Amino acid sequence: MARRRPGTLFPLELDILDVGTVLQSTEGSFYGFALAKQLAEAGDAALTAHGTLYKALSRMADAGLIEATWEDPEVAEAEGRPRRRLYRITGEGATARDREHARIAGEQAAAARPAGAAWTQGAIA
């Protein structure tokens, strides 16, 4: 596994938070298969297997970025399917998502600056 800098998210984790935010806003929560489907439709190359997704979801729940609960068994039974593990993004997860987007935007802005752009003629006295 790649090493992460403290306070940063792996690209897949950021994608989960982005897509999960959209799903959560319309459904109230989201589940792994719906998340995987949306990530695949978005062309997420980081999602190579469902196992990768579920490991990331578990890691994120352990870190407090999302919370996970089991669906009510009566709902699943009424729909004739197994229970789903439902996820919701926590306040900490939303903050981490926003912070990571700001960090990436800052890095992109710095990379787009021409070399020496921070230097000005009046800087040398």
PDB file of C-alpha atoms in Angstrom:
ATOM      1  CA  MET A   1       0.000   0.000   0.000  1.00  0.00           C
ATOM      2  CA  ALA A   2       1.194   3.498  -0.760  1.00  0.00           C
ATOM      3  CA  ARG A   3       2.269   5.616   2.174  1.00  0.00           C
ATOM      4  CA  ARG A   4       0.231   8.695   2.865  1.00  0.00           C
ATOM      5  CA  ARG A   5       1.339  12.046   4.104  1.00  0.00           C
ATOM      6  CA  PRO A   6      -0.301  12.899   7.422  1.00  0.00           C
ATOM      7  CA  GLY A   7      -3.603  14.694   6.934  1.00  0.00           C
ATOM      8  CA  THR A   8      -4.070  13.615   3.314  1.00  0.00           C
ATOM      9  CA  LEU A   9      -6.397  11.153   1.633  1.00  0.00           C
ATOM     10  CA  PHE A  10      -5.646   8.495  -0.944  1.00  0.00           C
ATOM     11  CA  PRO A  11      -7.229   9.348  -4.326  1.00  0.00           C
ATOM     12  CA  LEU A  12      -9.777   6.530  -3.933  1.00  0.00           C
ATOM     13  CA  GLU A  13     -10.775   7.850  -0.499  1.00  0.00           C
ATOM     14  CA  LEU A  14     -11.352  11.318  -1.937  1.00  0.00           C
ATOM     15  CA  ASP A  15     -13.410   9.803  -4.761  1.00  0.00           C
ATOM     16  CA  ILE A  16     -15.470   7.857  -2.209  1.00  0.00           C
ATOM     17  CA  LEU A  17     -16.142  11.042  -0.254  1.00  0.00           C
ATOM     18  CA  ASP A  18     -17.057  12.969  -3.424  1.00  0.00           C
ATOM     19  CA  VAL A  19     -19.392  10.326  -4.863  1.00  0.00           C
ATOM     20  CA  GLY A  20     -20.719   9.404  -1.423  1.00  0.00           C
ATOM     21  CA  THR A  21     -21.674  13.035  -0.815  1.00  0.00           C
ATOM     22  CA  VAL A  22     -23.809  13.036  -3.961  1.00  0.00           C
ATOM     23  CA  LEU A  23     -25.424   9.676  -3.156  1.00  0.00           C
ATOM     24  CA  GLN A  24     -26.021  10.683   0.451  1.00  0.00           C
ATOM     25  CA  SER A  25     -27.674  13.950  -0.603  1.00  0.00           C
ATOM     26  CA  THR A  26     -30.264  12.062  -2.658  1.00  0.00           C
ATOM     27  CA  GLU A  27     -30.619   8.800  -0.707  1.00  0.00           C
ATOM     28  CA  GLY A  28     -29.684   9.734   2.878  1.00  0.00           C
ATOM     29  CA  SER A  29     -26.966   7.076   2.895  1.00  0.00           C
ATOM     30  CA  PHE A  30     -25.144   4.906   0.372  1.00  0.00           C
ATOM     31  CA  TYR A  31     -24.019   1.304   0.037  1.00  0.00           C
ATOM     32  CA  GLY A  32     -20.968  -0.304  -1.523  1.00  0.00           C
ATOM     33  CA  PHE A  33     -22.447  -1.569  -4.786  1.00  0.00           C
ATOM     34  CA  ALA A  34     -24.119   1.773  -5.605  1.00  0.00           C
ATOM     35  CA  LEU A  35     -20.849   3.523  -4.809  1.00  0.00           C
ATOM     36  CA  ALA A  36     -18.858   1.100  -6.988  1.00  0.00           C
ATOM     37  CA  LYS A  37     -21.291   1.610  -9.865  1.00  0.00           C
ATOM     38  CA  GLN A  38     -20.974   5.410  -9.696  1.00  0.00           C
ATOM     39  CA  LEU A  39     -17.179   5.239  -9.436  1.00  0.00           C
ATOM     40  CA  ALA A  40     -17.018   2.910 -12.459  1.00  0.00           C
ATOM     41  CA  GLU A  41     -19.287   5.220 -14.477  1.00  0.00           C
ATOM     42  CA  ALA A  42     -16.972   8.104 -13.597  1.00  0.00           C
ATOM     43  CA  GLY A  43     -14.065   6.068 -14.972  1.00  0.00           C
ATOM     44  CA  ASP A  44     -12.212   5.738 -11.667  1.00  0.00           C
ATOM     45  CA  ALA A  45      -9.054   3.808 -12.532  1.00  0.00           C
ATOM     46  CA  ALA A  46      -8.141   3.432  -8.840  1.00  0.00           C
ATOM     47  CA  LEU A  47     -11.032   1.028  -8.279  1.00  0.00           C
ATOM     48  CA  THR A  48      -9.617  -2.223  -9.606  1.00  0.00           C
ATOM     49  CA  ALA A  49     -11.741  -4.611  -7.528  1.00  0.00           C
ATOM     50  CA  HIS A  50     -14.626  -4.460  -5.095  1.00  0.00           C
ATOM     51  CA  GLY A  51     -12.229  -5.712  -2.411  1.00  0.00           C
ATOM     52  CA  THR A  52     -10.241  -2.506  -2.855  1.00  0.00           C
ATOM     53  CA  LEU A  53     -13.383  -0.455  -2.301  1.00  0.00           C
ATOM     54  CA  TYR A  54     -14.496  -2.337   0.794  1.00  0.00           C
ATOM     55  CA  LYS A  55     -11.021  -2.168   2.352  1.00  0.00           C
ATOM     56  CA  ALA A  56     -11.040   1.600   1.786  1.00  0.00           C
ATOM     57  CA  LEU A  57     -14.531   1.899   3.307  1.00  0.00           C
ATOM     58  CA  SER A  58     -13.400  -0.067   6.364  1.00  0.00           C
ATOM     59  CA  ARG A  59     -10.260   2.067   6.741  1.00  0.00           C
ATOM     60  CA  MET A  60     -12.328   5.253   6.416  1.00  0.00           C
ATOM     61  CA  ALA A  61     -14.846   4.055   9.016  1.00  0.00           C
ATOM     62  CA  ASP A  62     -11.986   3.273  11.414  1.00  0.00           C
ATOM     63  CA  ALA A  63     -10.657   6.813  10.842  1.00  0.00           C
ATOM     64  CA  GLY A  64     -14.069   8.375  11.560  1.00  0.00           C
ATOM     65  CA  LEU A  65     -14.521   9.737   8.025  1.00  0.00           C
ATOM     66  CA  ILE A  66     -17.668   7.686   7.447  1.00  0.00           C
ATOM     67  CA  GLU A  67     -20.025   5.751   9.674  1.00  0.00           C
ATOM     68  CA  ALA A  68     -21.350   2.324   8.778  1.00  0.00           C
ATOM     69  CA  THR A  69     -24.542   0.589   9.897  1.00  0.00           C
ATOM     70  CA  TRP A  70     -26.440  -2.469   8.767  1.00  0.00           C
ATOM     71  CA  GLU A  71     -29.713  -1.938   6.964  1.00  0.00           C
ATOM     72  CA  ASP A  72     -32.919  -2.967   8.734  1.00  0.00           C
ATOM     73  CA  PRO A  73     -33.394  -6.686   7.970  1.00  0.00           C
ATOM     74  CA  GLU A  74     -37.104  -6.195   7.252  1.00  0.00           C
ATOM     75  CA  VAL A  75     -36.292  -3.790   4.405  1.00  0.00           C
ATOM     76  CA  ALA A  76     -33.932  -6.265   2.776  1.00  0.00           C
ATOM     77  CA  GLU A  77     -36.367  -9.142   3.267  1.00  0.00           C
ATOM     78  CA  ALA A  78     -39.231  -7.153   1.736  1.00  0.00           C
ATOM     79  CA  GLU A  79     -37.055  -6.512  -1.324  1.00  0.00           C
ATOM     80  CA  GLY A  80     -35.866 -10.132  -1.469  1.00  0.00           C
ATOM     81  CA  ARG A  81     -32.145  -9.432  -1.128  1.00  0.00           C
ATOM     82  CA  PRO A  82     -29.361  -9.580   1.467  1.00  0.00           C
ATOM     83  CA  ARG A  83     -28.976  -6.697   3.918  1.00  0.00           C
ATOM     84  CA  ARG A  84     -26.788  -3.813   2.815  1.00  0.00           C
ATOM     85  CA  ARG A  85     -24.059  -2.134   4.797  1.00  0.00           C
ATOM     86  CA  LEU A  86     -25.073   1.546   4.704  1.00  0.00           C
ATOM     87  CA  TYR A  87     -22.560   4.378   4.899  1.00  0.00           C
ATOM     88  CA  ARG A  88     -22.832   8.064   5.764  1.00  0.00           C
ATOM     89  CA  ILE A  89     -20.126  10.697   5.575  1.00  0.00           C
ATOM     90  CA  THR A  90     -19.390  12.229   8.968  1.00  0.00           C
ATOM     91  CA  GLY A  91     -18.605  15.874   9.652  1.00  0.00           C
ATOM     92  CA  GLU A  92     -14.965  14.849   9.964  1.00  0.00           C
ATOM     93  CA  GLY A  93     -15.184  13.174   6.541  1.00  0.00           C
ATOM     94  CA  ALA A  94     -16.690  16.289   4.942  1.00  0.00           C
ATOM     95  CA  THR A  95     -13.954  18.438   6.493  1.00  0.00           C
ATOM     96  CA  ALA A  96     -11.243  16.055   5.259  1.00  0.00           C
ATOM     97  CA  ARG A  97     -12.766  16.112   1.749  1.00  0.00           C
ATOM     98  CA  ASP A  98     -12.831  19.922   1.643  1.00  0.00           C
ATOM     99  CA  ARG A  99      -9.300  20.186   3.053  1.00  0.00           C
ATOM    100  CA  GLU A 100      -7.966  17.701   0.481  1.00  0.00           C
ATOM    101  CA  HIS A 101      -9.605  19.570  -2.413  1.00  0.00           C
ATOM    102  CA  ALA A 102      -8.056  22.823  -1.143  1.00  0.00           C
ATOM    103  CA  ARG A 103      -4.632  21.159  -0.853  1.00  0.00           C
ATOM    104  CA  ILE A 104      -4.852  19.790  -4.397  1.00  0.00           C
ATOM    105  CA  ALA A 105      -5.998  23.154  -5.771  1.00  0.00           C
ATOM    106  CA  GLY A 106      -3.048  24.845  -4.045  1.00  0.00           C
ATOM    107  CA  GLU A 107      -0.584  22.346  -5.510  1.00  0.00           C
ATOM    108  CA  GLN A 108      -2.073  22.783  -8.984  1.00  0.00           C
ATOM    109  CA  ALA A 109      -1.903  26.573  -8.699  1.00  0.00           C
ATOM    110  CA  ALA A 110       1.727  26.408  -7.567  1.00  0.00           C
ATOM    111  CA  ALA A 111       2.606  24.070 -10.438  1.00  0.00           C
ATOM    112  CA  ALA A 112       0.936  26.399 -12.944  1.00  0.00           C
ATOM    113  CA  ARG A 113       3.002  29.420 -11.850  1.00  0.00           C
ATOM    114  CA  PRO A 114       5.948  30.212 -14.112  1.00  0.00           C
ATOM    115  CA  ALA A 115       9.352  29.592 -12.543  1.00  0.00           C
ATOM    116  CA  GLY A 116      10.435  32.614 -10.521  1.00  0.00           C
ATOM    117  CA  ALA A 117       6.944  34.142 -10.545  1.00  0.00           C
ATOM    118  CA  ALA A 118       7.108  34.720  -6.788  1.00  0.00           C
ATOM    119  CA  TRP A 119      10.223  36.873  -7.204  1.00  0.00           C
ATOM    120  CA  THR A 120       9.696  40.591  -7.830  1.00  0.00           C
ATOM    121  CA  GLN A 121      12.167  43.272  -8.878  1.00  0.00           C
ATOM    122  CA  GLY A 122      11.688  45.201  -5.621  1.00  0.00           C
ATOM    123  CA  ALA A 123      12.410  42.152  -3.472  1.00  0.00           C
ATOM    124  CA  ILE A 124      16.156  42.781  -3.529  1.00  0.00           C
ATOM    125  CA  ALA A 125      17.248  45.860  -1.622  1.00  0.00           C
TER     126      ALA A 125
END
